[in-house]
Amino acid sequence: MSTQTNEIFELIQAAVKKFISASAAVVEIESAPLHLGFQAVDLSRHQVVLEDEGTRRSVSLITKMASRTERLILHRLFSQSANVPFSHTNDMDSEHRALLCIQNVDEHTDYQNLNIDLLQKKEAAALAYIHQSNLGCKEQLLWLPAATRDHAEQMLNTRWRPSWEKAIQTESFIEAFGAYIPEVEAAAACITADLEVVLNDESSHTLIHNDLNPGNVLVHNNDDVYFIDWEEARYGSLYLDVPLRLDIVQARDYLDELSSHGVVLPSAKFESQYKIAARYLGLRFMAWNLGAWAHDLRAKEGLIKYLKMATS
Ligand SMILES: Nc1ncnc2c1ncn2[C@@H]1O[C@H](COP(=O)(O)OP(=O)(O)OP(=O)(O)O)[C@@H](O)[C@H]1O
Ligand SMILES: [Mg+2]
């Protein structure tokens, strides 16, 4: 066995004992790389055969070379009983990436056969739970970068701006979405100034996921929603998460869940900050869709959603 294979085997064995069964032994692992990540981080799926008190069964686990932020945040949220996968690492603290073994969240999910309304409500509650559990926990999360105006500007300049400049030179984009161009440009011109009021409202600061694209929200066991990929997590405004996943009507479930935990957001303020954040998020998240919409229907649907958010 190579050193890396050995390290993966040991890590999986430890994760199995900690989270699946203390009496289980790993008998065999079949590994396959997952080349899905946008950032091409080293990611693999492992089919693991276990022997436990005389019977054999198989489970699926993921390994990822995860950043320190992701390792620490997954650990923190799992200890808070939030909707995140269990995870295990031998190196929680070093600054560089380290191997993390993660529960395969949607191993048993049939995406063709889901109760979307129910899942939407569960997602709203799960997101509210994460936000309320960490609201105002700045002191405990001092090591986590903050979601500042500089960060927002950097996101727009590095992600949105280059893809947008390219798209608006493209005939097929102009033909399909030309009507949005002046409105999007107008929104972009003032968004970071408008966003200040959202970013500076410390009463809404918490641990935020900060990258809630559809690939980072998975269905577990057909009946619950888990959040993965905490790489971009920051300390900042909860409004930077909510509009990506919940429209303003669905957000009522989110607000109800917050208030059941004693956190009441006045509805006028919620609506106004939600709308500003939605414009920013629409811009920030359309980058991938701008490049992919012409040959991918899901990307096109996503692009329409983000264009509407950006100009709402
Ligand atoms: N714990 C998990 N359970 C099930 N699937 C997973 C898990 N972790 C990762 N995946 C799959 O791999 C994909 C990429 O993983 P992840 O988002 O963690 O990596 P990434 O490199 O940060 O990707 P990206 O930059 O695309 O967001 C996910 O969208 C999902 O399909
Ligand atoms: Mg991801």
mmCIF file of C-alpha atoms in Angstrom, residues 160-185 282-283 286-295 299-300 302-304 306-308 310-311:
data_model
loop_
_atom_site.group_PDB
_atom_site.id
_atom_site.type_symbol
_atom_site.label_atom_id
_atom_site.label_comp_id
_atom_site.label_asym_id
_atom_site.label_seq_id
_atom_site.Cartn_x
_atom_site.Cartn_y
_atom_site.Cartn_z
ATOM 1 C CA TRP A 160 -18.765 38.034 -12.058
ATOM 2 C CA ARG A 161 -16.989 40.751 -14.076
ATOM 3 C CA PRO A 162 -14.830 38.579 -16.422
ATOM 4 C CA SER A 163 -17.679 36.178 -17.304
ATOM 5 C CA TRP A 164 -20.086 39.070 -17.787
ATOM 6 C CA GLU A 165 -17.732 40.995 -20.104
ATOM 7 C CA LYS A 166 -17.332 37.859 -22.178
ATOM 8 C CA ALA A 167 -21.068 37.056 -22.274
ATOM 9 C CA ILE A 168 -22.132 40.523 -23.430
ATOM 10 C CA GLN A 169 -19.845 40.177 -26.451
ATOM 11 C CA THR A 170 -21.603 36.963 -27.445
ATOM 12 C CA GLU A 171 -24.384 37.070 -30.024
ATOM 13 C CA SER A 172 -26.431 34.214 -28.570
ATOM 14 C CA PHE A 173 -26.373 35.853 -25.125
ATOM 15 C CA ILE A 174 -27.433 39.219 -26.532
ATOM 16 C CA GLU A 175 -30.246 37.544 -28.432
ATOM 17 C CA ALA A 176 -31.543 35.583 -25.433
ATOM 18 C CA PHE A 177 -30.863 37.981 -22.545
ATOM 19 C CA GLY A 178 -30.051 41.368 -24.109
ATOM 20 C CA ALA A 179 -32.963 43.020 -22.302
ATOM 21 C CA TYR A 180 -31.221 42.373 -18.983
ATOM 22 C CA ILE A 181 -27.899 43.981 -19.948
ATOM 23 C CA PRO A 182 -28.590 47.636 -19.009
ATOM 24 C CA GLU A 183 -30.403 46.619 -15.817
ATOM 25 C CA VAL A 184 -27.596 44.322 -14.699
ATOM 26 C CA GLU A 185 -24.978 46.995 -15.426
ATOM 27 C CA GLY A 282 -27.509 37.240 -8.298
ATOM 28 C CA LEU A 283 -24.449 38.983 -9.743
ATOM 29 C CA MET A 286 -24.180 33.926 -12.276
ATOM 30 C CA ALA A 287 -20.549 33.509 -13.384
ATOM 31 C CA TRP A 288 -20.624 29.748 -13.985
ATOM 32 C CA ASN A 289 -24.081 29.926 -15.590
ATOM 33 C CA LEU A 290 -22.928 32.656 -17.992
ATOM 34 C CA GLY A 291 -20.370 30.230 -19.384
ATOM 35 C CA ALA A 292 -22.545 27.108 -19.415
ATOM 36 C CA TRP A 293 -26.148 28.127 -20.219
ATOM 37 C CA ALA A 294 -25.941 27.595 -23.984
ATOM 38 C CA HIS A 295 -25.355 23.835 -23.673
ATOM 39 C CA ALA A 299 -27.377 26.221 -16.117
ATOM 40 C CA LYS A 300 -29.825 28.236 -18.221
ATOM 41 C CA GLY A 302 -29.984 29.014 -12.963
ATOM 42 C CA LEU A 303 -28.888 31.954 -15.100
ATOM 43 C CA ILE A 304 -32.475 33.194 -15.390
ATOM 44 C CA TYR A 306 -29.665 34.887 -10.986
ATOM 45 C CA LEU A 307 -30.465 37.551 -13.617
ATOM 46 C CA LYS A 308 -33.847 38.073 -11.943
ATOM 47 C CA ALA A 310 -29.615 40.768 -9.747
ATOM 48 C CA THR A 311 -32.264 43.055 -11.206
#
